[in-house]
Short mmCIF file of C-alpha atoms in Angstrom, two decimals:
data_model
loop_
_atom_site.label_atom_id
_atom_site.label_comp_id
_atom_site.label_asym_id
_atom_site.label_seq_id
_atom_site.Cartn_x
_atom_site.Cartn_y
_atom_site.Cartn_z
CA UNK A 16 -32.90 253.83 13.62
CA UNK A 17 -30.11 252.70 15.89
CA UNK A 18 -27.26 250.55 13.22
CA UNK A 19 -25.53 248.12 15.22
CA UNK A 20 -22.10 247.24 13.84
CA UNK A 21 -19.53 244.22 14.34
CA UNK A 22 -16.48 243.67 13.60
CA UNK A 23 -14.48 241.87 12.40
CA UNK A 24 -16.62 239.76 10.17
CA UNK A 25 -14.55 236.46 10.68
CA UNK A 26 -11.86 235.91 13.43
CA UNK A 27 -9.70 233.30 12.96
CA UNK A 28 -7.95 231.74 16.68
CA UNK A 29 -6.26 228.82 17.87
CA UNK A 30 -8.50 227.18 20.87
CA UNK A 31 -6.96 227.63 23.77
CA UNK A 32 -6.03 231.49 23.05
CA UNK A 33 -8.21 234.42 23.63
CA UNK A 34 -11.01 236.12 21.57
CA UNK A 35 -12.34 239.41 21.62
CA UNK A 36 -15.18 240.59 19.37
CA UNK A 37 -16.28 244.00 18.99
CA UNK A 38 -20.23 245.84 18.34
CA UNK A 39 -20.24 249.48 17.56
CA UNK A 40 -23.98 250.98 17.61
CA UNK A 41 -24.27 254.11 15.51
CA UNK A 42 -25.70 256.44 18.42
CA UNK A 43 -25.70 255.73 22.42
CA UNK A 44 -27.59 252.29 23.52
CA UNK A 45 -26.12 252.73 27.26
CA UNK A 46 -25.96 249.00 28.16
CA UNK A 47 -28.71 247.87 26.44
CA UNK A 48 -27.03 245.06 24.42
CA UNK A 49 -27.25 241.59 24.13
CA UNK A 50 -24.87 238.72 22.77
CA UNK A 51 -25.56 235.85 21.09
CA UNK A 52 -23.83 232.55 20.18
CA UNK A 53 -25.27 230.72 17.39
CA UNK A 54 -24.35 227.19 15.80
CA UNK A 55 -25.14 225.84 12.14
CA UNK A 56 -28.84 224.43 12.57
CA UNK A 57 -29.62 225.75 15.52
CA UNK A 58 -31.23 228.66 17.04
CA UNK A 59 -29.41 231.78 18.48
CA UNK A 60 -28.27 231.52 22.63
CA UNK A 61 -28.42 234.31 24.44
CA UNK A 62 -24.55 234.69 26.39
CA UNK A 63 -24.78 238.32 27.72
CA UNK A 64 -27.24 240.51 28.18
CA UNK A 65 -27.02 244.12 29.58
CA UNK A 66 -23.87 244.69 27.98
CA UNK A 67 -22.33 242.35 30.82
CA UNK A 68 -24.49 240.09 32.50
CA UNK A 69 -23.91 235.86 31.77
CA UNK A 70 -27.40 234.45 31.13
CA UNK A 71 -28.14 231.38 32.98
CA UNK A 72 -26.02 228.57 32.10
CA UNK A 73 -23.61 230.30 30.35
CA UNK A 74 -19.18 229.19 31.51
CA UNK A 75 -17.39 232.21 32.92
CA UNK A 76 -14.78 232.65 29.84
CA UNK A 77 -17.78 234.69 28.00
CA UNK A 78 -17.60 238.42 29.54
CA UNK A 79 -18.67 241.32 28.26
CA UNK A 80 -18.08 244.67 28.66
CA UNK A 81 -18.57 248.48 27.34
CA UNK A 82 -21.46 251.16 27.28
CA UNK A 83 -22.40 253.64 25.18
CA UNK A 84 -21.48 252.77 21.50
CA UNK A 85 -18.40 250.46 21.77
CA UNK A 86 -18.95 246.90 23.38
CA UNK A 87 -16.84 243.37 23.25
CA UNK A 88 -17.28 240.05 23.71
CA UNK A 89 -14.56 238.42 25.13
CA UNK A 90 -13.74 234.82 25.00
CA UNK A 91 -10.95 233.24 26.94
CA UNK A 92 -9.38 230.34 26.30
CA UNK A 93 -11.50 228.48 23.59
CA UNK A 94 -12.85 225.53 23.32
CA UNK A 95 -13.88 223.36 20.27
CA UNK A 96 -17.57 224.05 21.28
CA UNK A 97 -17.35 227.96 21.23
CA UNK A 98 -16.18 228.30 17.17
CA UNK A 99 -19.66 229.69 16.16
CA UNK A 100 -20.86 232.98 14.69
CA UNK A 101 -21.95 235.60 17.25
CA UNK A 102 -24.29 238.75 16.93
CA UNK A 103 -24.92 241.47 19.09
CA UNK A 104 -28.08 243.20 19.38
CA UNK A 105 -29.70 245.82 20.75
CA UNK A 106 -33.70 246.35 21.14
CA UNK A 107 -34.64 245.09 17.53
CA UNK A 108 -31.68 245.41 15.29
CA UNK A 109 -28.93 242.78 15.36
CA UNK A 110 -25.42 243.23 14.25
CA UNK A 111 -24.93 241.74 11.10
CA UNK A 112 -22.56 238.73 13.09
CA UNK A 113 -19.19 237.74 13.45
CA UNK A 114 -17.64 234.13 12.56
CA UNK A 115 -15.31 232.70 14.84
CA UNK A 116 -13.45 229.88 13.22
CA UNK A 117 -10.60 227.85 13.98
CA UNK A 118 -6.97 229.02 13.36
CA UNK B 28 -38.41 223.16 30.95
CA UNK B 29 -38.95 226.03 28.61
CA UNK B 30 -40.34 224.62 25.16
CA UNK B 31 -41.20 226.80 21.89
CA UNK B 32 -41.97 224.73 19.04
CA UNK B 33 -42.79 226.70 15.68
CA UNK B 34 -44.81 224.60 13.22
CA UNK B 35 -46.52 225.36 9.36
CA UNK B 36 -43.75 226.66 7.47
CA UNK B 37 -43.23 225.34 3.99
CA UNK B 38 -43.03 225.71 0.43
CA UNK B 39 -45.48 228.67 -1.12
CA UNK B 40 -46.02 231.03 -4.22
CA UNK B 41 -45.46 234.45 -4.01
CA UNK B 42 -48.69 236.46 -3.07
CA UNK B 43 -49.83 233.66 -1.22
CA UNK B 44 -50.80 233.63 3.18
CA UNK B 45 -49.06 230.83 5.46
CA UNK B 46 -49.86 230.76 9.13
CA UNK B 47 -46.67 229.98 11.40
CA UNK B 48 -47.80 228.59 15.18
CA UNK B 49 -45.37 228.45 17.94
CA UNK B 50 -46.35 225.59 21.05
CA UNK B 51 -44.69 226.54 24.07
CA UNK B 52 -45.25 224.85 27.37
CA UNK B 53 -42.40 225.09 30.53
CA UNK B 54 -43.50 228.44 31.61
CA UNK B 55 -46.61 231.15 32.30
CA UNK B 56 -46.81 232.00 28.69
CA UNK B 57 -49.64 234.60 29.88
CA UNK B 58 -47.14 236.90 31.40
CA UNK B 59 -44.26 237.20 28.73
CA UNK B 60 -43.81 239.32 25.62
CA UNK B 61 -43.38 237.56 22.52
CA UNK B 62 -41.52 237.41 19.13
CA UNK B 63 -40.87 236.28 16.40
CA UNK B 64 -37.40 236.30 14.65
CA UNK B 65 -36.44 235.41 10.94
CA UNK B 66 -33.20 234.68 9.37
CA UNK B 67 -32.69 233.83 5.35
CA UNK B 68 -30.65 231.36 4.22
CA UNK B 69 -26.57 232.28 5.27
CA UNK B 70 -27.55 235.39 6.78
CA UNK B 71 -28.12 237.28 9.80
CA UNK B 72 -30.76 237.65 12.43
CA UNK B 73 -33.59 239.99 11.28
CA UNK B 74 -36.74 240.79 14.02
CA UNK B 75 -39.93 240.57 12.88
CA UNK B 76 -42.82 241.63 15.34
CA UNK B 77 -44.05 241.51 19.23
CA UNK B 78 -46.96 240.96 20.92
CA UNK B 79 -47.37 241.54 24.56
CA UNK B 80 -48.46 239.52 27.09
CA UNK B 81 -52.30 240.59 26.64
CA UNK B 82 -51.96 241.13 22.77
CA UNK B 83 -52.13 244.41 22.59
CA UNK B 84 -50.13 247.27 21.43
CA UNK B 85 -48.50 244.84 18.82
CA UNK B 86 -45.58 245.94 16.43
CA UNK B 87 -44.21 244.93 13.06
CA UNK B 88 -40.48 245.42 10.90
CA UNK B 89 -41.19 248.13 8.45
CA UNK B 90 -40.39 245.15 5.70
CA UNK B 91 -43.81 243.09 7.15
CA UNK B 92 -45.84 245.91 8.27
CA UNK B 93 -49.15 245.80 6.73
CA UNK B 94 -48.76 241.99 5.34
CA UNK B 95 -47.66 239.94 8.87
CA UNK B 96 -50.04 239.70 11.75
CA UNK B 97 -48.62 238.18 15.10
CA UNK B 98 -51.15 237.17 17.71
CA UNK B 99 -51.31 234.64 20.50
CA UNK B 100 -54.23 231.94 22.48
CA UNK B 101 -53.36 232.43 25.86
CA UNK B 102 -55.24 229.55 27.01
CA UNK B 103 -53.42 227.19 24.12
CA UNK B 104 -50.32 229.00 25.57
CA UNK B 105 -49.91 229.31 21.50
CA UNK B 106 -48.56 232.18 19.67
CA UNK B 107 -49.23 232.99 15.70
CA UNK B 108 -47.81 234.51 12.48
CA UNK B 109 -50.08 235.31 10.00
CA UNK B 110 -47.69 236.02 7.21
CA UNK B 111 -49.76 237.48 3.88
CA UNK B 112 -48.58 238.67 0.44
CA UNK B 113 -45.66 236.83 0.43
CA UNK B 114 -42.56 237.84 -0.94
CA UNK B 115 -39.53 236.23 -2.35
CA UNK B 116 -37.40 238.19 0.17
CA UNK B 117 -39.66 236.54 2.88
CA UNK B 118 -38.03 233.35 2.82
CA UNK B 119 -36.10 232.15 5.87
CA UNK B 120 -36.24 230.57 9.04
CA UNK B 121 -38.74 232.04 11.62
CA UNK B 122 -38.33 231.81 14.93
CA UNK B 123 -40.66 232.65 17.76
CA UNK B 124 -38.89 233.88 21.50
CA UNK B 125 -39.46 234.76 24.89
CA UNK B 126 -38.08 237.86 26.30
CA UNK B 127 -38.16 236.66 30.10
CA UNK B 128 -35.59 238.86 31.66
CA UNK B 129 -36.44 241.83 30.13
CA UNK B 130 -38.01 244.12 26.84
CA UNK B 131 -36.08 242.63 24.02
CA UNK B 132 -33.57 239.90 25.55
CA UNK B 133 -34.48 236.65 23.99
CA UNK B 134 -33.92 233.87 25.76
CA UNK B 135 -35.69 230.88 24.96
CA UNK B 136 -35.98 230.31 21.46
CA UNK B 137 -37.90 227.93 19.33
CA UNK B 138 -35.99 225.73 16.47
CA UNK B 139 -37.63 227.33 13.62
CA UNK B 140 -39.73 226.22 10.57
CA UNK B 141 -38.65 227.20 7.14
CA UNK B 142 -40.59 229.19 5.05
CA UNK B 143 -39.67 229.62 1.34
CA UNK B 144 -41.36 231.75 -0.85
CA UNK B 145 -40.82 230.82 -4.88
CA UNK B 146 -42.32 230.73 -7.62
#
């Protein structure tokens, strides 16, 4: 079983900077990742998917990037709306999420 | 527009059954792979089982195998949970999800219903 790792586990940043979030999976997953934004009461949004590919709908200052084992979210210049927690996930096993909160 | 509505979680005894169903309407529900997806109170995202778009060839989280059956009404464009033996460590929010743009990618999701299991 592939173990899908994130770090860190809360990331404090002032909105308007730049935040980059990180996924380690325990053996190769080649781009077969996904991230996901989720908010308190609500279900989980799919951002990127393919290690790198915006779903539908979702603003440019979400990218993604790596292959392999290492992958990051990237976030640039936040706004109020993106402080959430985010998990990645490949196939069937999520990370176990990271908390973005305001600095 | 793509709708999932989960209904007929609640408040239940441990060893009892509770059916979850999951309305969706907005697309060909006929032709997409299905999930469900649970998460307990304050914590992550945990997957739960799939169906495929013609039922078979279903699969289940080792921690529901043998108690959780998933299965779907294609004409009702209606998936199901039958969730037996419940645990304690079943309780959470369970949601159901499309993976449209490929295996595993879930992107429409449902709100959730809450399930708690207590005694």
């Amino acid at each position: 079983e592939i173990l899908m790792t994130q770090s860190p586990a809360t990331l404090s940043v002032s909105p308007g900077e730049r935040a980059t979030l990180s996924c380690r999976a325990s053996q190769s997953v080649r781009t077969n990742l996904a991230w996901y934004q989720q908010k308190p009461g609500q279900p989980p949004r799919l951002l990127i998917y393919g290690a790198s590919t915006r779903a539908s709908g979702v603003p440019a200052r979400f990218s993604g990037s790596g292959s392999g084992t290492e992958f990051t979210l990237a976030i640039s210049s936040l706004q109020s709306e993106d402080f959430a927690v985010y998990y990645c996930q490949h196939w069937r096993t999520f990370g176990q999420g990271t908390k973005l909160e305001i600095k | 527009q793509v709708q999932l509505v989960e209904s007929g979680g609640g408040v239940v005894q441990p060893g009892t059954s509770l059916r979850l169903s999951c309305a969706t309407s907005g697309f060909t529900f006929i032709t997409y792979a299905m999930h469900w997806v649970r998460q307990a109170p304050g914590k992550g995202l945990e997957w739960v089982a799939v169906i495929p778009y013609d039922g078979n060839d279903v699969d289940y989280a080792d921690s529901v195998k043998g108690r959780f059956a998933i299965s779907r009404d294609n004409p009702k464009n209606t998936l199901y949970l039958q969730m037996n033996s419940l645990r304690e460590e079943d309780t959470a929010v369970y949601f159901c999800a499309t993976d449209g743009i490929g295996p595993y990618y879930f992107d429409h999701w449902g709100q959730g219903t809450l399930v708690t299991v207590s005694s």
